[in-house]
Coordinates of C-alpha atoms in Angstrom, one line a residue:
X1 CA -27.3 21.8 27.5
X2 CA -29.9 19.3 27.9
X3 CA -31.9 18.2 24.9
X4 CA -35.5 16.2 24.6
X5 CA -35.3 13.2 22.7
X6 CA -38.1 14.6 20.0
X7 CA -35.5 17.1 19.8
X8 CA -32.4 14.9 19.0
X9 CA -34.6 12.7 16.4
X10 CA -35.5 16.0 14.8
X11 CA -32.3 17.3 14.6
X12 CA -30.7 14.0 13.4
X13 CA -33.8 13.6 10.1
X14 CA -33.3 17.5 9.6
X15 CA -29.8 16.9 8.5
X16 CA -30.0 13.9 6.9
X17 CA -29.2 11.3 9.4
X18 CA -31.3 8.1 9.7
X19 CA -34.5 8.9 12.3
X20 CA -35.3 5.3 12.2
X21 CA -31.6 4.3 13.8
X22 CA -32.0 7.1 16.3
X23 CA -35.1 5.9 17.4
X24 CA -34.8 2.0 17.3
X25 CA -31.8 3.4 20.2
X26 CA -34.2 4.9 22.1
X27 CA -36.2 2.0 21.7
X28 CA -39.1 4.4 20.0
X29 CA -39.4 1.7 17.1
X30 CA -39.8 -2.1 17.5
X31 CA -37.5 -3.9 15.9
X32 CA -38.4 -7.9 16.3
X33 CA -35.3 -9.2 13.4
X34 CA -32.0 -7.0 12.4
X35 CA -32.5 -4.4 10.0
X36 CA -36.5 -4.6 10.4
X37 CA -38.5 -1.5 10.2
X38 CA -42.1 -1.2 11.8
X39 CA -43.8 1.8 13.3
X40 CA -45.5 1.2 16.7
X41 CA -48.9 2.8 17.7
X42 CA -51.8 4.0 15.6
X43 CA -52.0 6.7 13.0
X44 CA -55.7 6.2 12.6
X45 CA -58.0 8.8 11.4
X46 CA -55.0 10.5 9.6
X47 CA -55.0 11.4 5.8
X48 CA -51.8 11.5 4.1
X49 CA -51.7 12.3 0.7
X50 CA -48.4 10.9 -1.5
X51 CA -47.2 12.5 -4.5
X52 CA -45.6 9.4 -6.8
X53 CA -46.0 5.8 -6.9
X54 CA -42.6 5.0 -7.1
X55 CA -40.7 2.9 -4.7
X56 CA -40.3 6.1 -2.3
X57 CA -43.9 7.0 -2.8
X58 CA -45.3 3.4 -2.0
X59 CA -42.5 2.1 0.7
X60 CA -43.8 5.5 2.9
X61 CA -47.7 4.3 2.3
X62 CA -47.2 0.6 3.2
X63 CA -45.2 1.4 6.0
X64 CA -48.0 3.9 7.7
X65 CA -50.7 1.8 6.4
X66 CA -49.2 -0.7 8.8
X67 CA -50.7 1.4 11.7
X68 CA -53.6 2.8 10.1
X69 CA -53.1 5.7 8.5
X70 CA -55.3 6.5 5.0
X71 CA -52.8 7.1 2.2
X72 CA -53.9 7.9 -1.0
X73 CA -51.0 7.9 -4.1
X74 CA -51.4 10.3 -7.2
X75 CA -49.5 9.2 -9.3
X76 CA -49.2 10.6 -13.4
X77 CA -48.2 7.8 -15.5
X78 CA -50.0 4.5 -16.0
X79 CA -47.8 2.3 -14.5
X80 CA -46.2 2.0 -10.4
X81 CA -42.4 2.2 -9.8
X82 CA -41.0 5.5 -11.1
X83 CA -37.4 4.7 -12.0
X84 CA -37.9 1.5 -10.6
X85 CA -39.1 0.0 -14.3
X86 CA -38.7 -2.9 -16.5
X87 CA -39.5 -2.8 -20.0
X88 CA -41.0 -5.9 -22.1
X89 CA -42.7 -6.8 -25.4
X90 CA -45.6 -4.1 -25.7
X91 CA -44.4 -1.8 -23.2
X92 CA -44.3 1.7 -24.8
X93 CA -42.7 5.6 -23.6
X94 CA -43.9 8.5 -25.2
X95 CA -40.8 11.1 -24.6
X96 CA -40.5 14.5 -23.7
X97 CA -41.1 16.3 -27.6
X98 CA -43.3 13.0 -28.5
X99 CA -41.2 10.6 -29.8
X100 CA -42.8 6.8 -29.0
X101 CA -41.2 3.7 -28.6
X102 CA -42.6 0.4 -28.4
X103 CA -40.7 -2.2 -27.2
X104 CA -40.3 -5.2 -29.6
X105 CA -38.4 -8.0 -27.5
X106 CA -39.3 -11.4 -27.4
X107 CA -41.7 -12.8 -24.7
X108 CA -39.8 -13.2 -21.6
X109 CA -36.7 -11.2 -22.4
X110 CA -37.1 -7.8 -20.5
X111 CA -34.4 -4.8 -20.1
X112 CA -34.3 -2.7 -17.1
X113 CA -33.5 0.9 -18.0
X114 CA -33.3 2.1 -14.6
X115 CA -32.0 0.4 -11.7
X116 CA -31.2 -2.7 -11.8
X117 CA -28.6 -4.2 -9.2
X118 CA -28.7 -4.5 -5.6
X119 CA -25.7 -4.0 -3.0
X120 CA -26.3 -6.5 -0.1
X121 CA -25.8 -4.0 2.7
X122 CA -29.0 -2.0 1.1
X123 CA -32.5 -2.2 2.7
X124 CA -33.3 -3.1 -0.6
X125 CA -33.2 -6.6 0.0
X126 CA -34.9 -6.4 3.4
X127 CA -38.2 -5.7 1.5
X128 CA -37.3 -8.4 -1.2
X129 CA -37.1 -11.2 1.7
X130 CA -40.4 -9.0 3.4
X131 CA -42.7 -9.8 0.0
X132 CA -41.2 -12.8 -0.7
X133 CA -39.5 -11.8 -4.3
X134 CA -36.7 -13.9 -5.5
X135 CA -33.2 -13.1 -6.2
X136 CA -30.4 -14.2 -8.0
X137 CA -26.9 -13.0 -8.4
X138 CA -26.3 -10.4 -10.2
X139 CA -22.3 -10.4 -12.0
X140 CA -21.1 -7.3 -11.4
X141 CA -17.6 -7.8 -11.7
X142 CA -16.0 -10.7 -14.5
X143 CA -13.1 -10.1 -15.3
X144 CA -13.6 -12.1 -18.7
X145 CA -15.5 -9.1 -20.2
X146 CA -13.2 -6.6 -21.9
X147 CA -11.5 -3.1 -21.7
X148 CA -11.6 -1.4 -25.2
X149 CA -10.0 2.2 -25.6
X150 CA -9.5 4.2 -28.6
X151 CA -6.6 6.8 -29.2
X152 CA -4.9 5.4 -26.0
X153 CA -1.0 4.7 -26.8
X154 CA -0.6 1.0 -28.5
X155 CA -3.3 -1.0 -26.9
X156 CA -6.0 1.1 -28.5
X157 CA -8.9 -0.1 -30.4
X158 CA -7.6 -3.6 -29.2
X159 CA -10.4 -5.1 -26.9
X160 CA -8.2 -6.5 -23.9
X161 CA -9.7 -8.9 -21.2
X162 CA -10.2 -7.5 -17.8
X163 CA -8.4 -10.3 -16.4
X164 CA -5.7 -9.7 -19.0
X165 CA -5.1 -5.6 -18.5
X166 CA -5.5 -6.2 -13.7
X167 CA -3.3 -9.4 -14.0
X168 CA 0.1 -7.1 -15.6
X169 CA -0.5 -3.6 -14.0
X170 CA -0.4 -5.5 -10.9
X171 CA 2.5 -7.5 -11.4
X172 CA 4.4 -4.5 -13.0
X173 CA 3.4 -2.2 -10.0
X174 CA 4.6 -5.2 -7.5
X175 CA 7.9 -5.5 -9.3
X176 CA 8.8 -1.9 -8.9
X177 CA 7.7 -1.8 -4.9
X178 CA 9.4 -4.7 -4.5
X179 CA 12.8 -3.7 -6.1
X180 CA 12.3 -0.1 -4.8
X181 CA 12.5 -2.3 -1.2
X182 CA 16.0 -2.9 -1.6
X183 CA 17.4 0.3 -2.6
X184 CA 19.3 2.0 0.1
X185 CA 17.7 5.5 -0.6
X186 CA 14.6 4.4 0.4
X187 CA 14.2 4.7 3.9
X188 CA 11.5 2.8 5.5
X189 CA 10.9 2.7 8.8
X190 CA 10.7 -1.4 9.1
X191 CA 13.0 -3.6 9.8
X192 CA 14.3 -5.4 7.8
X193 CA 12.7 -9.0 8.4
X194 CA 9.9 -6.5 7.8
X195 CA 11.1 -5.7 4.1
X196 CA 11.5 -9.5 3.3
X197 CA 7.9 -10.0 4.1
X198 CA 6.9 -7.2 2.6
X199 CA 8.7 -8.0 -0.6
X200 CA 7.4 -11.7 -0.5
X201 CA 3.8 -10.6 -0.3
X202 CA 4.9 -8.4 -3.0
X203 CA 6.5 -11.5 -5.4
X204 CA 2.8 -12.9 -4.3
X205 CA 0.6 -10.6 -5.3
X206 CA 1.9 -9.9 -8.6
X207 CA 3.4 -13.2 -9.6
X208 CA 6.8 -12.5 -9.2
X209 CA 9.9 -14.6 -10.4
X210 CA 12.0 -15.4 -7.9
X211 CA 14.5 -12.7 -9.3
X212 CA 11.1 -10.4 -8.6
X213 CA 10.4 -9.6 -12.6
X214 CA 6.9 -9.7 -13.6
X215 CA 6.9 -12.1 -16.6
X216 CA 3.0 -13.0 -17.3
X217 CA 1.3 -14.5 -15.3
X218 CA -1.1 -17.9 -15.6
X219 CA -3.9 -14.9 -13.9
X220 CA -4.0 -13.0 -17.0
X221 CA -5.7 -16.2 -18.7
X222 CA -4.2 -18.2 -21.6
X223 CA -4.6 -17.8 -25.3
X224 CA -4.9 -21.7 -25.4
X225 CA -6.2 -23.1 -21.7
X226 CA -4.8 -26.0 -20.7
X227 CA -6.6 -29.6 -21.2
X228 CA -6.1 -33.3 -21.2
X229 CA -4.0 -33.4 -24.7
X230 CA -0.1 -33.7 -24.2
X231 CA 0.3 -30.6 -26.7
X232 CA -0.3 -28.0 -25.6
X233 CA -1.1 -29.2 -22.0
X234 CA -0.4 -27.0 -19.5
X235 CA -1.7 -24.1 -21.6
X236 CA -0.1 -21.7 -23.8
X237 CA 0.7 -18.1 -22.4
X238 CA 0.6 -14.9 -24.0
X239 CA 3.5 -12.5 -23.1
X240 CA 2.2 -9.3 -20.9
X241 CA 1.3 -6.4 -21.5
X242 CA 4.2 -3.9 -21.3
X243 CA 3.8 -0.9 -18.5
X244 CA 3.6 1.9 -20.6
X245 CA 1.3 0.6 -22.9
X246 CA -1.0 0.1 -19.8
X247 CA -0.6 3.5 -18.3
X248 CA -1.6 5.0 -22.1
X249 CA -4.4 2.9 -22.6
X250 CA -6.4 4.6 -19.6
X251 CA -7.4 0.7 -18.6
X252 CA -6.7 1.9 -15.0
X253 CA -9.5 4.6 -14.9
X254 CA -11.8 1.7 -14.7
X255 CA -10.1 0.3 -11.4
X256 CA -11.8 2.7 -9.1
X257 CA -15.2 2.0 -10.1
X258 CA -15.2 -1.5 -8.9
X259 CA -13.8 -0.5 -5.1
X260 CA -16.6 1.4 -4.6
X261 CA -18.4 0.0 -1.5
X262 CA -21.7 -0.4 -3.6
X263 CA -20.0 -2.2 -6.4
X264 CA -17.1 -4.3 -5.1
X265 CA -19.3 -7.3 -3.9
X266 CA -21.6 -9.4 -4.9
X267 CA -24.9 -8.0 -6.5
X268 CA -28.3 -9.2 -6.6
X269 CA -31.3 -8.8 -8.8
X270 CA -35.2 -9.7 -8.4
X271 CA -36.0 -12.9 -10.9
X272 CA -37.8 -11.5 -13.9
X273 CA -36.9 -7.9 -13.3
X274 CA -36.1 -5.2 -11.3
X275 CA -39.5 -4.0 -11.4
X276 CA -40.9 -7.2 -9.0
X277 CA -40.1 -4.8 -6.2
X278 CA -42.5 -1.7 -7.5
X279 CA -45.2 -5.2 -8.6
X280 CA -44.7 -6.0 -5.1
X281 CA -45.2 -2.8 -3.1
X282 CA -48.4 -2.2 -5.9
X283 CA -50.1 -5.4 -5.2
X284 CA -50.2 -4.6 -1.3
X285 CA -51.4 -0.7 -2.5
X286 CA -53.8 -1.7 -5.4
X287 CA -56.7 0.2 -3.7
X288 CA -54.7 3.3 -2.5
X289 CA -53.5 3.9 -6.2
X290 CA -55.0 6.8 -9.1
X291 CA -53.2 6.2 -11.8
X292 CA -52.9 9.1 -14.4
X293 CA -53.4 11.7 -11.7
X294 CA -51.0 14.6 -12.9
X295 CA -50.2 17.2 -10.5
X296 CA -51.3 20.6 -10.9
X297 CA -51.2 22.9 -7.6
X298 CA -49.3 22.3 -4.2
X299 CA -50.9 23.5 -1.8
X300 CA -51.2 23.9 2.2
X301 CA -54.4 24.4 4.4
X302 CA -55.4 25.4 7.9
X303 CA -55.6 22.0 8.5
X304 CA -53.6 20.2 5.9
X305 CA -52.7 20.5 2.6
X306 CA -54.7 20.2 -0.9
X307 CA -53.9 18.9 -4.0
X308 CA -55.1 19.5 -7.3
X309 CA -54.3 17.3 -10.5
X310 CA -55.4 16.4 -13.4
X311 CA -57.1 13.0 -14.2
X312 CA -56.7 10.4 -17.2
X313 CA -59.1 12.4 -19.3
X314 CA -57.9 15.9 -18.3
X315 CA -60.5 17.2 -15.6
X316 CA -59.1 19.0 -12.8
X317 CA -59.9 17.3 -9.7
X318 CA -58.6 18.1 -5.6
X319 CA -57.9 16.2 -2.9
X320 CA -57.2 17.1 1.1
X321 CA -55.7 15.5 3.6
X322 CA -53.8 16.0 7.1
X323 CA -49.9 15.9 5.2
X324 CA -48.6 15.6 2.2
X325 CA -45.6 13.4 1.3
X326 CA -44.5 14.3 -2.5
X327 CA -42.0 12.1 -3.9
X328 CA -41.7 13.9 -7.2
X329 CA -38.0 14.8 -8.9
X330 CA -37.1 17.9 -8.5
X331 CA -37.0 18.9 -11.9
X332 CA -40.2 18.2 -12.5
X333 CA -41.4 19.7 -8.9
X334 CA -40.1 23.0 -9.5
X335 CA -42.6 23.4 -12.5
X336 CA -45.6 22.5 -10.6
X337 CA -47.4 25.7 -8.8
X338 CA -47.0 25.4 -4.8
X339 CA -47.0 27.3 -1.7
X340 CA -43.8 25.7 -0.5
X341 CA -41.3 28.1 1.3
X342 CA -39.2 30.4 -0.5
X343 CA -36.0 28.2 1.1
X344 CA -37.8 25.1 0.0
X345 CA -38.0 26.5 -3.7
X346 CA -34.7 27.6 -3.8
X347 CA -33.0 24.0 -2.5
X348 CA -35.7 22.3 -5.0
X349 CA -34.7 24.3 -8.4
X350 CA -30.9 24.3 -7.0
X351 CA -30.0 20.6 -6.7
X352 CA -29.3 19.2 -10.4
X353 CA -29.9 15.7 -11.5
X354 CA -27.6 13.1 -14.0
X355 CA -27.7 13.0 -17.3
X356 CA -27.6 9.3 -18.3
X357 CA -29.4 6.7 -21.0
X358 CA -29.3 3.1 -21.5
X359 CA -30.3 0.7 -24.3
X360 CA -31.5 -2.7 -24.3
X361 CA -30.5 -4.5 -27.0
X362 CA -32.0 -8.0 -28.4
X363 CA -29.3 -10.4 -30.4
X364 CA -30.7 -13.8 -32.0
X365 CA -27.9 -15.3 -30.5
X366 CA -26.0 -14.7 -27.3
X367 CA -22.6 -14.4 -28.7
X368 CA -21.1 -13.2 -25.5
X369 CA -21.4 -16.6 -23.9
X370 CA -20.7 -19.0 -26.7
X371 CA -18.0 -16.8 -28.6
X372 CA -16.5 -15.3 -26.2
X373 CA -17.5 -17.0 -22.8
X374 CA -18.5 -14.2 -20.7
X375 CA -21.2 -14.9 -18.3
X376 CA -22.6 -11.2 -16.6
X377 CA -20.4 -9.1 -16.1
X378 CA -19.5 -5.6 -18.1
X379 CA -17.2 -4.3 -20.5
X380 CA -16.1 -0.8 -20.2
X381 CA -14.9 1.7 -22.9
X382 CA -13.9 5.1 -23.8
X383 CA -16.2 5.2 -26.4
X384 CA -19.5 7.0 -25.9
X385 CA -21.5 4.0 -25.3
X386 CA -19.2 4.3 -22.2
X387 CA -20.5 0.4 -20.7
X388 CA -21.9 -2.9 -22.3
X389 CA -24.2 -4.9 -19.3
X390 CA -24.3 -8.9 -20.4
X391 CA -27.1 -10.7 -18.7
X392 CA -26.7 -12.6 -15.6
X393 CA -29.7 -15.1 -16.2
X394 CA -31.0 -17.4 -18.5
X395 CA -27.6 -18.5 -19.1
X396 CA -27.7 -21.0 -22.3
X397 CA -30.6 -19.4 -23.7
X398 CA -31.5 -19.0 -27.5
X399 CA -32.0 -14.7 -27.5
X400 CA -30.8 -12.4 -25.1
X401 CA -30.4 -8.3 -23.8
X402 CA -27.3 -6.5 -23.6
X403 CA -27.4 -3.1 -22.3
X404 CA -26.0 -1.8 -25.6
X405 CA -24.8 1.4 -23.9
X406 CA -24.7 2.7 -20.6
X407 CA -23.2 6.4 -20.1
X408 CA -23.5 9.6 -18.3
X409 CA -23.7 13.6 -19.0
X410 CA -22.1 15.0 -22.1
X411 CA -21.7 11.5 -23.8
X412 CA -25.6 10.8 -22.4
X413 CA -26.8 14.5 -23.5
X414 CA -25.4 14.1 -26.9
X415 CA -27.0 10.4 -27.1
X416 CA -30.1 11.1 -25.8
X417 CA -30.5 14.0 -28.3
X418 CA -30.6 11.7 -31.3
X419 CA -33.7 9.9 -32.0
X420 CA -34.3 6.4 -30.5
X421 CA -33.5 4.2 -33.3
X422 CA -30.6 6.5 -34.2
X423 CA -29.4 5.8 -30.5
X424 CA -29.8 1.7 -31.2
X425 CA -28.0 2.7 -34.5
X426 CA -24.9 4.2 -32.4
X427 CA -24.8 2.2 -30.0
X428 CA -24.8 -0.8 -32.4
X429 CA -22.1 0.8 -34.3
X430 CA -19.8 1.2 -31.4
X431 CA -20.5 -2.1 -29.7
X432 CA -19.4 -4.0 -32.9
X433 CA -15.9 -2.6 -32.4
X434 CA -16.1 -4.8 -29.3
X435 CA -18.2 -7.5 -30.7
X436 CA -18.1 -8.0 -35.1
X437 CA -20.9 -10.2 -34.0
X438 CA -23.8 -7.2 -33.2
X439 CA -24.5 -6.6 -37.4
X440 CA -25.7 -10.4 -37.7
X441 CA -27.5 -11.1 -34.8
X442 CA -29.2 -8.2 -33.5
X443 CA -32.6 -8.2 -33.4
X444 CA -35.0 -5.2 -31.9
X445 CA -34.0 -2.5 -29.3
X446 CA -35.1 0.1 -27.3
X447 CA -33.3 3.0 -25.5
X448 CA -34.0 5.4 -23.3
X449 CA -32.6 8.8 -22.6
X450 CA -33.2 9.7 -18.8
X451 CA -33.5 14.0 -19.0
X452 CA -36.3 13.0 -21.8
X453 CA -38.8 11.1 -19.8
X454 CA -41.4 12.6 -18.7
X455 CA -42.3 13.0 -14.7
X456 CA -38.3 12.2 -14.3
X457 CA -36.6 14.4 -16.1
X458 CA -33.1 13.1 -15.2
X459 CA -31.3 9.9 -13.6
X460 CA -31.0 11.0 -10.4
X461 CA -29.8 13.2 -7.8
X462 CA -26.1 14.7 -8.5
X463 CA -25.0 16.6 -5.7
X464 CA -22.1 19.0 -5.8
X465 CA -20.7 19.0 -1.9
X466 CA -21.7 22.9 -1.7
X467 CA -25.4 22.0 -2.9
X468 CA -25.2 19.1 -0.8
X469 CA -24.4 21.7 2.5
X470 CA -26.9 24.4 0.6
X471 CA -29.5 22.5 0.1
X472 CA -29.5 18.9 1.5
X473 CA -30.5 20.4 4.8
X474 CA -33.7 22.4 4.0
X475 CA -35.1 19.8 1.4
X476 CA -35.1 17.5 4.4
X477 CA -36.8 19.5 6.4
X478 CA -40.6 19.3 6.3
X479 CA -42.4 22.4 5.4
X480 CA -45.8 22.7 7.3
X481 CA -47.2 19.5 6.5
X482 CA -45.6 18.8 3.5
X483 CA -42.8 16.4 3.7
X484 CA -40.1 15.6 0.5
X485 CA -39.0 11.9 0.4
X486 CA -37.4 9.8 -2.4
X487 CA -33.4 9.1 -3.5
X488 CA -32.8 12.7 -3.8
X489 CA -33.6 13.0 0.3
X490 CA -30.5 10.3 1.0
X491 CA -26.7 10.0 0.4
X492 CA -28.0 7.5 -1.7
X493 CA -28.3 9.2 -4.9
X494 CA -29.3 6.8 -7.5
X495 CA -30.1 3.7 -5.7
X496 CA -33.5 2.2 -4.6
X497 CA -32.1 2.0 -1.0
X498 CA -31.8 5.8 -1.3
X499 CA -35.4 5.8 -2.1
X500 CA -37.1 2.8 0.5
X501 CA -34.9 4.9 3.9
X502 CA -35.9 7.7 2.5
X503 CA -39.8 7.0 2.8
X504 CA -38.9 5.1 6.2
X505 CA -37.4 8.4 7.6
X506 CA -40.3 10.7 6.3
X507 CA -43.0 7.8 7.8
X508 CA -41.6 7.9 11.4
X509 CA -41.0 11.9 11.0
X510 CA -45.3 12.2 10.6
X511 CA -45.7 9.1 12.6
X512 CA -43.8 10.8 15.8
X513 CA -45.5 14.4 15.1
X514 CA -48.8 12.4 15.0
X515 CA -48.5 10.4 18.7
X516 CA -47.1 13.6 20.0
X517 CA -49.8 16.0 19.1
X518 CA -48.3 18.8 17.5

């Protein structure tokens, strides 16, 4: 069966597949560096109207801009980026039920409540090195933070080293491979110069003894490092963990979270905040921008589509234009009046979205680095503050932010619930567990609970693989001449990558309908 190429790129956006990479193979896009996006031709005379200023909503208006196209963004807070949002001295949030916060940190401390680490495979950076924006590493893996479990056999409420709890359950796992090696009931079929290299790779990557035992290991760190002085010089040695104590304490739950293909490697972050990207894209859009433009009605046009929202001092105003790009979160679309398609309603109020809050947390003094000498990095715990972010700049500086809590549903939902400072309260209570320091030196904080801010309504996109096969499909599919774009339209749920291909796909879906005529 033979098949047009508008058909194939069609076909590949309508289920989710990257339009841009089909056409840069047919040689539809131009492509002058790797990984570069750039329409080609002109989109001149064309209105598109785009619902949201966040990184979705602006990425899909520079990019069509580019070739001429007149974008105009609505978006209903004061402020560009969505998700995509740093908060610093003065900054305030008014939550869903009215409860304000305004943020007390010192001057050039900030706290990113969204987002805030790149994956260097993500297009994310592409746009960094595009508007120029500094990065710098983010730590997303130390091994000198901490594990700390309660109720979990006899390591609990004992904060162990990361280093510490990796270091024995891979020597302990290693020993009992290698020994199971040699039995005669375990038939492998190697030879058995095979089995001697295996179990030498084995003695290596556990630290072995030569009888293969795991006895410690110098890996696990030292509970005095060696130095210079004759006593103790070579560093004194704490005795392992045992196995069982390991397999209660749950340690090993956290192992998976750092193979992920987004986490595993090293991170970036913009200098000064993860906001410099949505400061970036806004400085290039100034002009294209109504801030405080809530939206009221959806709707589509003989000739387009109209839009009516609600300005900064409440009047009902409408604009038109040729399509429509509406980047808003589905929880919060599904409330807004519209025209959309039944099947377009249904995959809107059927996809739900993560329940999650963070805090930012200002200390006097940043413990962390000279108590306890960890540099970035995070600490993970059963407890409902589930993960403790430490900073990964401004090393050596007087005050600091840690992300006093980072968790997700239930433990999120039953945070969230409280009241902000009772949240700081919690999460200060729970993080002094881990560090006795928090009482003395904490300062100011600010937390946010994701389901309660306004125009978000939720962290992001959580897919089930049935609503993911339900829905997925028609959500990407555009509906007249409204199209859906932002991390929700991508497998990548959560991330501002998600967001940025997202708007590229959506850009070169009108961009190809426009040069074709139809």
């Amino acid at each position: 069966m033979s098949i047009t190429r508008r058909k194939f790129i069609t076909k590949v956006a309508q289920y989710g597949g990257s339009a841009c990479a089909a056409m840069l193979a047919l040689k539809l896009l131009d492509s002058s560096i790797a990984g570069a996006f750039s329409l080609s031709g002109s989109g001149k005379g064309k209105r598109v109207i785009i619902l949201g200023a966040g990184t979705a909503g602006m990425a899909a208006a520079y990019e069509l801009g580019k070739v001429g196209y007149d974008c105009q963004i609505l978006e209903a807070r004061n402020r560009a980026g969505g998700r995509c949002w740093t908060v610093r001295r003065g900054d305030e949030e008014t939550e869903v039920g009215g409860t304000r916060q305004v943020a007390g940190f010192e001057p050039g401390l900030y706290f990113n409540p969204g987002p805030a680490r790149i994956p260097q495979h993500h297009i994310t950076l592409n746009y960094c090195k595009e508007f120029g924006i500094p990065i710098e590493v983010f730590t997303n893996l130390n091994e000198a933070a901490y594990y700390y479990n309660e109720s979990a056999g006899s390591l609990a409420s004992k904060r162990v080293r990361i280093r510490e709890a990796k270091a024995d359950m891979r020597g302990h796992t290693s020993e009992l491979l290698a020994k199971a090696i040699h039995q005669d009931e375990l038939d492998l079929a190697i030879t058995s110069e095979d089995k001697e290299k295996m179990v030498e790779f084995l003695r290596r990557e556990g630290d072995l003894s030569p009888d293969l035992f795991y006895k410690g290991s110098s890996r696990r760190g030292y509970s005095t490092f060696p130095g210079a002085s004759l006593e103790p010089g070579p560093g004194k040695r704490e005795d392992p963990f045992d196995l069982k104590a390991l397999i209660q304490s749950g340690f090993g739950n956290y192992f998976s979270s750092e193979y992920s293909i987004d986490q595993q490697m090293t991170m970036f972050e913009p200098v000064g905040g993860i906001d410099q990207i949505a400061k970036a894209f806004e400085q290039r859009l100034s002009d294209k921008i109504t801030y405080g433009a809530e939206v009221k009605e959806i709707r589509k046009t003989a000739n387009g589509v109209r839009i009516t929202y609600a300005d900064r001092t409440g009047r009902l105003r409408q604009v038109t234009g040729d399509f429509c790009i509406c980047t808003i979160p589905l929880p919060v679309l599904k409330g807004i009046p519209s025209d959309l398609s039944p099947q377009l309603k249904e995959a809107i109020a059927g996809v739900t979205y993560a329940q999650t809050g963070k805090s930012g947390l200002q200390f006097a003094r940043r413990f962390w680095e000279d108590d306890d000498r960890i540099f970035g990095g995070i600490t993970r715990t059963n407890l409902n503050i589930t993960q403790i972010f430490y900073p990964s700049h401004n090393y050596y500086a007087k005050k600091g932010i840690l992300v006093g809590h980072y968790n997700f549903e239930e433990k999120a939902v039953e945070m969230g619930n409280l009241a902000p400072a009772a949240r700081i309260e919690r999460a200060l209570y729970e993080g002094s567990k881990i560090h006795p320091q928090y009482p003395k030196e904490f300062e100011t904080g600010f937390a946010v609970a994701w389901h309660k801010i306004r125009y978000s309504l939720g962290g992001w996109a959580s897919y089930t693989s049935t609503t993911r096969e339900r829905y997925y499909p028609t959500l990407n599919q555009p509906d007249g001449p409204i199209y859906l774009a932002g991390e929700h339209l991508s497998y990548l749920t959560g991330w501002i990558a998600g967001a940025l291909e997202s708007a590229q796909k959506v850009a070169t879906a009108i961009h190809r309908q426009v040069l074709s005529g139809t």
